[in-house]
Short mmCIF file of C-alpha atoms and ligand atoms in Angstrom, two decimals:
data_model
loop_
_atom_site.label_atom_id
_atom_site.label_comp_id
_atom_site.label_asym_id
_atom_site.label_seq_id
_atom_site.Cartn_x
_atom_site.Cartn_y
_atom_site.Cartn_z
CA MET A 1 117.14 92.37 92.62
CA ARG A 2 120.30 95.13 93.22
CA PHE A 3 119.63 98.67 94.20
CA ASP A 4 121.33 100.47 91.77
CA VAL A 5 121.87 103.76 93.49
CA GLU A 6 124.69 104.89 90.63
CA ARG A 7 121.89 104.85 88.08
CA ILE A 8 119.27 106.83 90.42
CA ARG A 9 122.05 109.24 91.16
CA ALA A 10 122.38 110.16 87.77
CA ASP A 11 118.92 111.27 87.61
CA PHE A 12 119.21 113.75 90.04
CA PRO A 13 120.88 117.12 88.26
CA ILE A 14 121.93 118.52 91.79
CA LEU A 15 124.01 115.76 93.11
CA GLN A 16 126.48 116.85 90.32
CA ARG A 17 127.15 119.98 92.18
CA LYS A 18 129.79 120.72 94.85
CA MET A 19 129.24 122.56 98.07
CA ASN A 20 132.47 124.48 99.47
CA GLY A 21 134.41 122.98 96.57
CA LYS A 22 133.69 119.17 97.79
CA PRO A 23 131.04 117.07 96.20
CA LEU A 24 127.69 117.57 97.57
CA ALA A 25 126.75 114.66 100.08
CA TYR A 26 122.89 115.92 100.75
CA LEU A 27 121.86 114.37 104.03
CA ASP A 28 118.62 116.39 104.76
CA SER A 29 115.83 114.57 102.79
CA ALA A 30 113.80 114.30 105.85
CA ALA A 31 113.51 118.33 105.67
CA THR A 32 112.82 117.63 101.57
CA SER A 33 114.18 115.69 99.07
CA GLN A 34 116.11 116.62 96.34
CA LYS A 35 113.90 116.08 92.38
CA PRO A 36 114.60 113.86 89.64
CA LEU A 37 115.06 115.11 86.10
CA ALA A 38 111.58 113.57 85.25
CA VAL A 39 110.04 115.93 87.91
CA ILE A 40 112.07 118.81 86.71
CA GLU A 41 111.04 118.47 83.02
CA ALA A 42 107.80 117.95 83.79
CA ILE A 43 107.45 121.31 85.56
CA SER A 44 109.01 122.59 82.73
CA ASP A 45 106.76 120.93 80.13
CA TYR A 46 103.39 122.03 81.82
CA TYR A 47 104.37 125.96 81.85
CA SER A 48 105.76 125.39 78.40
CA THR A 49 103.18 123.38 76.50
CA TYR A 50 99.76 123.28 78.31
CA ASN A 51 99.49 125.80 81.39
CA ALA A 52 95.90 126.72 81.79
CA ASN A 53 93.39 126.69 84.44
CA ILE A 54 91.64 123.43 85.26
CA HIS A 55 87.75 122.58 85.41
CA ARG A 56 87.02 125.63 83.54
CA GLY A 57 88.16 126.01 79.87
CA ILE A 58 86.84 124.46 77.04
CA TYR A 59 89.92 124.29 75.14
CA GLU A 60 92.63 121.57 74.38
CA LEU A 61 95.03 123.40 77.05
CA SER A 62 92.70 123.34 79.80
CA GLU A 63 91.48 120.15 78.96
CA LYS A 64 94.81 118.63 79.04
CA ALA A 65 95.72 120.28 82.42
CA THR A 66 92.30 119.08 83.84
CA GLU A 67 93.16 115.53 82.86
CA LYS A 68 96.68 115.42 84.06
CA TYR A 69 95.68 116.89 87.45
CA ALA A 70 92.91 113.94 87.70
CA GLU A 71 95.40 111.47 86.75
CA SER A 72 98.00 112.66 89.23
CA LYS A 73 95.00 112.15 92.13
CA GLU A 74 94.57 108.58 90.59
CA LYS A 75 98.21 108.01 91.23
CA VAL A 76 98.03 109.18 94.95
CA ALA A 77 94.91 107.38 95.46
CA LYS A 78 96.60 104.07 94.42
CA LEU A 79 99.67 104.78 96.17
CA ILE A 80 98.06 104.71 99.42
CA ASN A 81 95.24 102.33 98.59
CA ALA A 82 92.56 104.99 99.10
CA GLY A 83 90.04 103.75 96.91
CA GLY A 84 89.06 106.42 95.01
CA VAL A 85 89.93 110.08 94.16
CA GLU A 86 87.03 111.17 95.92
CA ASN A 87 89.10 110.59 99.31
CA ILE A 88 92.20 112.57 98.00
CA ILE A 89 92.27 116.43 98.79
CA TYR A 90 95.14 118.28 97.69
CA THR A 91 96.77 120.77 100.29
CA ARG A 92 100.05 122.82 100.23
CA ASN A 93 101.62 120.40 102.74
CA ALA A 94 101.27 118.20 105.43
CA THR A 95 100.81 120.65 107.83
CA GLU A 96 98.14 122.35 105.88
CA ALA A 97 96.21 118.74 105.88
CA LEU A 98 96.65 118.37 109.51
CA ASN A 99 95.33 121.77 110.17
CA LEU A 100 92.52 121.02 107.93
CA ALA A 101 91.45 117.93 109.65
CA ALA A 102 91.68 119.87 113.06
CA LEU A 103 89.88 122.84 111.79
CA THR A 104 87.08 121.08 109.93
CA TYR A 105 86.04 117.36 111.38
CA ALA A 106 87.90 117.73 114.39
CA SER A 107 86.40 121.25 115.49
CA HIS A 108 83.12 119.96 115.23
CA LYS A 109 83.40 116.71 116.78
CA VAL A 110 85.54 117.59 119.52
CA ARG A 111 83.48 119.21 122.69
CA LYS A 112 84.03 121.08 125.77
CA GLY A 113 85.98 118.70 128.31
CA ASP A 114 86.78 115.84 125.31
CA ARG A 115 90.12 114.67 124.98
CA ILE A 116 92.41 114.61 122.44
CA LEU A 117 95.70 112.52 122.31
CA ILE A 118 98.76 112.84 120.51
CA THR A 119 102.45 111.58 121.15
CA GLU A 120 105.37 113.29 122.62
CA MET A 121 107.04 112.73 119.25
CA GLU A 122 105.22 114.85 117.14
CA HIS A 123 106.36 117.25 114.70
CA HIS A 124 104.90 120.89 115.38
CA SER A 125 102.65 120.36 112.21
CA ASN A 126 100.81 117.72 114.54
CA LEU A 127 100.90 119.38 117.70
CA VAL A 128 100.35 123.07 117.61
CA PRO A 129 96.95 122.66 115.66
CA TRP A 130 95.70 120.55 118.47
CA GLN A 131 96.94 122.99 121.16
CA LEU A 132 95.05 125.67 119.35
CA LEU A 133 91.65 123.38 118.79
CA ALA A 134 91.74 122.24 122.52
CA LYS A 135 92.30 126.13 123.69
CA LYS A 136 89.20 126.88 121.34
CA GLN A 137 86.96 124.13 122.31
CA LYS A 138 87.96 123.88 126.07
CA ALA A 139 89.16 120.17 125.55
CA VAL A 140 91.92 118.54 127.05
CA LEU A 141 95.25 117.76 125.14
CA GLU A 142 96.86 114.51 126.24
CA TYR A 143 100.32 112.80 125.37
CA ILE A 144 101.35 109.36 124.86
CA ARG A 145 104.76 109.25 126.38
CA VAL A 146 107.83 108.27 124.58
CA ASP A 147 110.42 106.05 126.26
CA LYS A 148 113.71 108.28 126.11
CA ARG A 149 115.83 105.08 126.13
CA THR A 150 114.13 102.98 123.53
CA GLY A 151 112.45 105.82 121.38
CA LEU A 152 109.24 103.86 121.43
CA LEU A 153 105.80 105.13 122.51
CA ASP A 154 105.46 103.88 126.04
CA GLY A 155 103.09 101.12 125.99
CA THR A 156 101.50 101.80 129.82
CA SER A 157 100.65 105.84 128.58
CA LEU A 158 99.37 104.51 125.15
CA ASN A 159 96.92 102.03 127.29
CA GLU A 160 96.12 104.48 129.93
CA SER A 161 95.38 107.42 127.61
CA LEU A 162 93.18 105.17 125.40
CA GLU A 163 91.25 103.95 128.39
CA ARG A 164 90.26 107.79 128.98
CA GLU A 165 88.31 107.62 125.57
CA PRO A 166 89.73 110.37 123.50
CA ALA A 167 87.65 111.83 120.70
CA ILE A 168 90.42 112.13 118.46
CA VAL A 169 94.03 110.23 118.19
CA SER A 170 96.32 111.72 115.99
CA LEU A 171 100.21 110.54 115.72
CA THR A 172 103.10 110.22 113.35
CA GLN A 173 103.77 106.94 111.79
CA ALA A 174 107.60 107.69 111.53
CA SER A 175 108.92 110.47 113.88
CA ASN A 176 111.52 113.08 112.17
CA VAL A 177 113.81 112.75 115.04
CA LEU A 178 113.68 109.47 116.39
CA GLY A 179 113.22 107.62 113.24
CA THR A 180 110.68 105.42 115.42
CA ILE A 181 107.99 103.67 113.32
CA ASN A 182 105.11 103.49 115.39
CA ASP A 183 102.55 100.74 114.72
CA VAL A 184 99.79 102.96 113.20
CA LYS A 185 97.75 99.88 112.43
CA SER A 186 97.58 98.30 115.96
CA ILE A 187 97.07 101.96 117.43
CA THR A 188 94.09 102.67 114.97
CA ARG A 189 92.38 99.27 116.06
CA MET A 190 92.63 100.07 119.68
CA ALA A 191 91.60 103.86 119.35
CA HIS A 192 88.67 102.76 117.07
CA GLY A 193 87.63 100.26 119.99
CA HIS A 194 87.26 103.54 122.36
CA GLY A 195 85.60 105.52 119.71
CA ALA A 196 88.34 107.87 118.62
CA THR A 197 88.94 109.50 115.09
CA VAL A 198 92.18 108.55 114.05
CA ILE A 199 94.72 110.75 112.24
CA VAL A 200 98.05 109.58 110.91
CA ASP A 201 100.87 112.14 110.12
CA GLY A 202 102.31 110.20 107.09
CA ALA A 203 105.07 113.42 106.16
CA GLN A 204 107.83 110.77 106.94
CA SER A 205 106.67 107.39 106.18
CA ALA A 206 104.90 108.14 102.86
CA PRO A 207 108.25 108.84 100.84
CA ARG A 208 110.01 105.66 102.29
CA MET A 209 107.60 102.70 102.73
CA ARG A 210 104.11 101.23 101.39
CA VAL A 211 101.56 103.41 103.48
CA ASP A 212 98.16 101.39 103.15
CA VAL A 213 95.32 103.61 104.28
CA LYS A 214 92.88 100.47 104.29
CA ASP A 215 95.30 98.09 105.97
CA ILE A 216 95.92 101.07 108.65
CA GLY A 217 92.40 101.64 109.02
CA CYS A 218 93.13 105.50 109.65
CA ASP A 219 90.56 107.95 109.28
CA PHE A 220 92.86 110.58 108.15
CA LEU A 221 96.18 110.65 106.42
CA ALA A 222 98.43 113.87 105.68
CA PHE A 223 101.59 113.78 103.74
CA SER A 224 103.94 116.14 101.75
CA GLY A 225 104.70 115.85 98.13
CA HIS A 226 108.16 117.64 98.50
CA LYS A 227 109.81 115.13 100.90
CA MET A 228 108.99 112.46 98.23
CA LEU A 229 110.63 113.96 95.21
CA GLY A 230 107.72 116.10 94.22
CA PRO A 231 107.73 119.99 93.89
CA THR A 232 106.94 122.03 97.25
CA GLY A 233 103.71 123.54 97.93
CA ILE A 234 101.69 120.45 97.25
CA GLY A 235 100.35 118.01 99.89
CA VAL A 236 97.48 115.58 100.70
CA MET A 237 94.65 115.18 102.88
CA TYR A 238 93.09 111.80 102.74
CA ALA A 239 90.08 111.01 104.52
CA LYS A 240 87.49 108.25 104.35
CA ARG A 241 84.34 109.22 102.62
CA ASP A 242 81.64 109.26 104.87
CA ILE A 243 83.76 111.87 106.81
CA LEU A 244 84.36 113.84 104.03
CA GLU A 245 80.67 113.92 103.19
CA GLU A 246 79.61 115.04 106.54
CA THR A 247 82.36 117.56 106.98
CA GLU A 248 81.88 121.16 106.52
CA PRO A 249 84.67 122.55 104.05
CA LEU A 250 86.84 125.51 105.59
CA LEU A 251 87.21 127.93 102.52
CA GLY A 252 84.47 128.85 100.11
CA GLY A 253 85.10 130.20 96.55
CA GLY A 254 85.46 129.12 93.04
CA ASP A 255 85.38 125.17 92.17
CA MET A 256 84.10 124.17 95.31
CA ILE A 257 80.76 124.65 94.79
CA LEU A 258 78.05 123.29 92.20
CA LYS A 259 75.51 125.93 92.46
CA VAL A 260 75.45 129.65 94.11
CA THR A 261 72.16 131.72 94.11
CA LEU A 262 71.95 135.35 95.99
CA LYS A 263 71.26 133.43 99.03
CA ALA A 264 72.54 130.00 99.17
CA HIS A 265 75.20 127.61 97.44
CA MET A 266 75.46 123.89 97.05
CA TRP A 267 78.86 122.29 97.52
CA ASN A 268 80.35 120.52 94.83
CA GLU A 269 80.91 116.64 95.01
CA LEU A 270 83.97 115.06 96.62
CA PRO A 271 87.33 115.92 96.67
CA TRP A 272 86.24 119.38 94.78
CA LYS A 273 84.46 120.45 97.58
CA PHE A 274 87.50 121.12 99.65
CA GLU A 275 89.60 122.66 97.07
CA ALA A 276 88.67 126.26 96.79
CA GLY A 277 90.24 128.31 94.05
CA THR A 278 92.69 127.88 91.62
CA PRO A 279 94.92 125.01 93.30
CA ASN A 280 98.64 124.25 92.53
CA ILE A 281 98.23 122.91 89.50
CA GLU A 282 101.63 122.31 88.53
CA GLY A 283 102.62 120.81 91.95
CA GLY A 284 99.28 118.66 91.50
CA ILE A 285 100.36 117.35 88.10
CA VAL A 286 103.86 116.82 89.01
CA LEU A 287 103.36 115.15 92.35
CA GLY A 288 101.89 112.17 89.74
CA THR A 289 105.41 112.14 88.06
CA ALA A 290 107.32 111.99 91.40
CA ILE A 291 105.10 108.81 92.16
CA ASP A 292 105.72 107.44 88.88
CA TYR A 293 109.66 107.95 89.58
CA LEU A 294 109.10 106.21 93.16
CA ASN A 295 107.02 103.19 91.74
CA GLY A 296 109.72 102.75 89.15
CA ILE A 297 112.36 101.89 91.91
CA GLY A 298 109.66 100.15 94.33
CA LEU A 299 108.59 101.39 97.66
CA GLY A 300 109.78 97.81 99.16
CA ALA A 301 113.00 98.56 97.48
CA ILE A 302 113.61 101.92 99.02
CA ASP A 303 112.27 100.87 102.37
CA SER A 304 115.05 98.21 102.83
CA TYR A 305 117.62 100.21 101.20
CA GLU A 306 117.06 103.16 103.39
CA SER A 307 117.23 100.59 106.46
CA GLU A 308 120.45 99.35 105.34
CA LEU A 309 121.70 102.97 105.11
CA THR A 310 120.52 103.51 108.66
CA ARG A 311 121.85 100.44 110.12
CA TYR A 312 125.30 101.10 108.34
CA ALA A 313 125.24 104.95 109.74
CA LEU A 314 124.16 103.51 113.50
CA ALA A 315 126.84 101.15 113.49
CA ARG A 316 129.58 103.53 112.26
CA LEU A 317 128.51 106.24 114.66
CA SER A 318 128.69 103.56 117.48
CA GLU A 319 132.15 103.11 117.28
CA LEU A 320 132.77 106.94 118.04
CA LYS A 321 133.32 108.25 121.54
CA ASN A 322 131.34 110.97 123.05
CA VAL A 323 128.65 110.53 120.15
CA GLU A 324 125.37 109.87 121.29
CA THR A 325 122.35 108.80 119.07
CA PHE A 326 118.84 109.04 119.73
CA GLY A 327 115.80 106.88 118.70
CA PRO A 328 115.47 103.04 118.28
CA GLY A 329 119.16 101.41 118.40
CA LEU A 330 120.81 99.15 115.89
CA LYS A 331 119.27 95.81 117.00
CA ASP A 332 115.49 97.67 116.32
CA ALA A 333 117.02 99.55 113.08
CA LYS A 334 114.48 97.42 110.98
CA ASN A 335 111.59 99.21 112.16
CA ARG A 336 113.49 102.58 111.68
CA ALA A 337 112.90 105.46 108.82
CA GLY A 338 116.09 106.40 107.15
CA LEU A 339 117.35 109.15 109.74
CA VAL A 340 119.60 109.38 112.46
CA ALA A 341 119.68 112.47 115.15
CA PHE A 342 123.10 112.66 117.06
CA SER A 343 124.78 114.77 119.63
CA ILE A 344 128.42 115.30 120.47
CA ASN A 345 129.24 115.86 123.80
CA GLY A 346 129.37 119.60 125.07
CA ILE A 347 129.29 120.62 121.06
CA HIS A 348 126.04 122.73 119.92
CA ALA A 349 124.55 120.81 116.74
CA HIS A 350 124.99 124.33 114.95
CA ASP A 351 128.71 124.08 114.97
CA ILE A 352 128.60 120.44 113.96
CA ALA A 353 126.33 121.29 111.01
CA GLN A 354 128.95 124.31 109.90
CA VAL A 355 131.85 121.75 110.26
CA PHE A 356 129.64 119.23 107.59
CA ASN A 357 128.88 122.09 105.39
CA ASP A 358 132.60 123.27 105.15
CA ASN A 359 132.74 119.41 104.07
CA GLY A 360 129.97 119.44 101.56
CA ILE A 361 127.55 117.69 103.55
CA ALA A 362 124.22 119.04 104.22
CA ILE A 363 122.78 117.96 107.49
CA ARG A 364 119.86 119.68 109.67
CA ALA A 365 120.82 120.94 113.01
CA GLY A 366 118.07 122.19 115.63
CA HIS A 367 114.94 121.23 117.53
CA HIS A 368 113.50 119.86 114.01
CA CYS A 369 110.31 121.55 114.78
CA ALA A 370 109.79 118.96 117.66
CA MET A 371 110.91 121.38 120.76
CA PRO A 372 108.92 119.30 123.43
CA LEU A 373 110.74 116.19 122.33
CA VAL A 374 114.15 117.42 122.04
CA ARG A 375 114.07 119.61 124.95
CA GLU A 376 111.59 118.29 127.42
CA VAL A 377 111.76 114.58 126.75
CA LEU A 378 115.35 113.90 125.56
CA GLY A 379 116.67 117.03 127.40
CA LYS A 380 118.65 118.30 124.85
CA ASP A 381 118.91 121.98 123.42
CA SER A 382 119.62 120.95 120.06
CA LEU A 383 120.38 117.83 118.06
CA ALA A 384 122.15 117.10 114.59
CA ARG A 385 120.34 114.75 111.95
CA MET A 386 121.15 113.07 109.11
CA SER A 387 118.27 111.64 106.91
CA PHE A 388 118.72 109.26 103.49
CA TYR A 389 117.00 108.71 100.54
CA VAL A 390 116.95 106.98 97.31
CA TYR A 391 119.96 108.91 96.20
CA ASN A 392 122.36 108.43 99.25
CA THR A 393 125.36 106.25 99.56
CA LYS A 394 127.20 104.38 102.53
CA ASP A 395 130.38 106.56 101.27
CA GLU A 396 128.30 109.80 102.02
CA ILE A 397 127.94 108.07 105.39
CA ASP A 398 131.74 107.43 105.76
CA ARG A 399 132.32 110.92 105.05
CA ALA A 400 129.88 112.11 107.66
CA VAL A 401 131.56 109.79 110.10
CA ASP A 402 135.08 111.65 109.18
CA ALA A 403 133.29 115.02 109.41
CA ILE A 404 132.43 114.27 113.27
CA GLU A 405 136.25 113.30 113.86
CA LYS A 406 136.86 116.93 112.41
CA VAL A 407 134.39 118.29 114.83
CA LYS A 408 135.66 116.51 117.49
CA LYS A 409 139.12 117.75 116.66
CA ILE A 410 138.26 121.33 116.36
CA PHE A 411 136.36 121.64 119.53
CA ARG A 412 138.94 119.28 121.48
CA VAL A 413 136.62 116.95 122.53
CA GLU A 414 138.24 113.22 123.03
C1 PLP B 1 106.89 113.98 110.90
C2 PLP B 1 106.58 115.23 110.24
N1 PLP B 1 105.28 115.83 110.25
C3 PLP B 1 104.72 116.70 109.68
C4 PLP B 1 106.05 117.62 108.83
C5 PLP B 1 105.71 118.89 107.98
O1 PLP B 1 105.46 118.81 106.79
P1 PLP B 1 105.55 120.21 105.96
O2 PLP B 1 106.32 121.00 106.37
O3 PLP B 1 105.92 119.75 104.62
O4 PLP B 1 104.21 120.45 105.98
C6 PLP B 1 107.29 117.34 108.93
C7 PLP B 1 108.47 117.85 108.20
O5 PLP B 1 109.61 117.68 108.21
C8 PLP B 1 107.40 116.09 109.65
O6 PLP B 1 108.77 115.67 109.56
#
């Protein structure tokens, strides 16, 4: 079936606007995605017709909000094949989900001298929480090296690190800088063989490909709603049931308890035990609307369309002199997320982004919240990045290539 991008674009009101007098080309969906009308209307519908707190009101509005919130969790559970809603904890975002895993389960599992294993390609969200935990528990934080040339994890480094029996292995499924898609299924199997608990950062993978936690076998998965057409302020931490049962919650308060006396308390059942206080009700509900929209297109179709755009972008950029791209090359583009980070010889990424902005094109520039990767592994100060989603077109990539030519002209690069 043909991927009808024009029909999809018509669902995104923001794409009708101009930026600096030019039609907006939004090439920054890896930072946050735009929202379809269905999502915008669902937010308005909640506040206009049934805004009420959940799990407590014995009246129609509250019952409807509670029902919609629960329905949305079921959609999330189905999306990632989690089994049931008891495995789905709503958080603010992927960052909070990763921190929650580190501050609850992992902070009990990791003891003095234990090893925590992550990769050099992690976003700060899956790096700083582990630096903090290693410091607190006097544990050792190790990194699986990245092969700068291929953009892939170094197999020898992976095997050697696993041989040292880490307590935790936490890694991204898709890199927000290199685009690399890691084989988290094989790594999980290997890590489990060495007794590790495996945490997967799905912030860049969940929006674009089928992520099946049962198939991967991971113990935790984290992702954000705002990168997959949903509102900001809603994210997900999936964890296996036995882990959640044995783990103490981080926060105490309303909704997470079943019974409280002056002396003690009894936790609520899963998943509510981990959601203290009034949650982001609107975000929780509308994430379900975003998932409906994504399912309407099909994650398989999204994945192949993004691959097509990525291959096209890599091919076009390879025609340009003095332009370097990062991550797996064209021949490995099949297993690459829909983004391309690049640099132009001698030109700061902020200058590139400025010229793009002048031409109506939104891209991200900087260290992409992956400073160790960009600076210490790739040896760059900053990179420009274009990232694609369901509403992007090859025409927009052509405009980006034209903008690169303009940058080169302005800064007198060949
Ligand atoms: C790979 C990866 N992990 C985690 C995050 C953090 O997501 P959030 O800022 O929504 O918590 C991002 C955001 O860009 C990301 O790209």
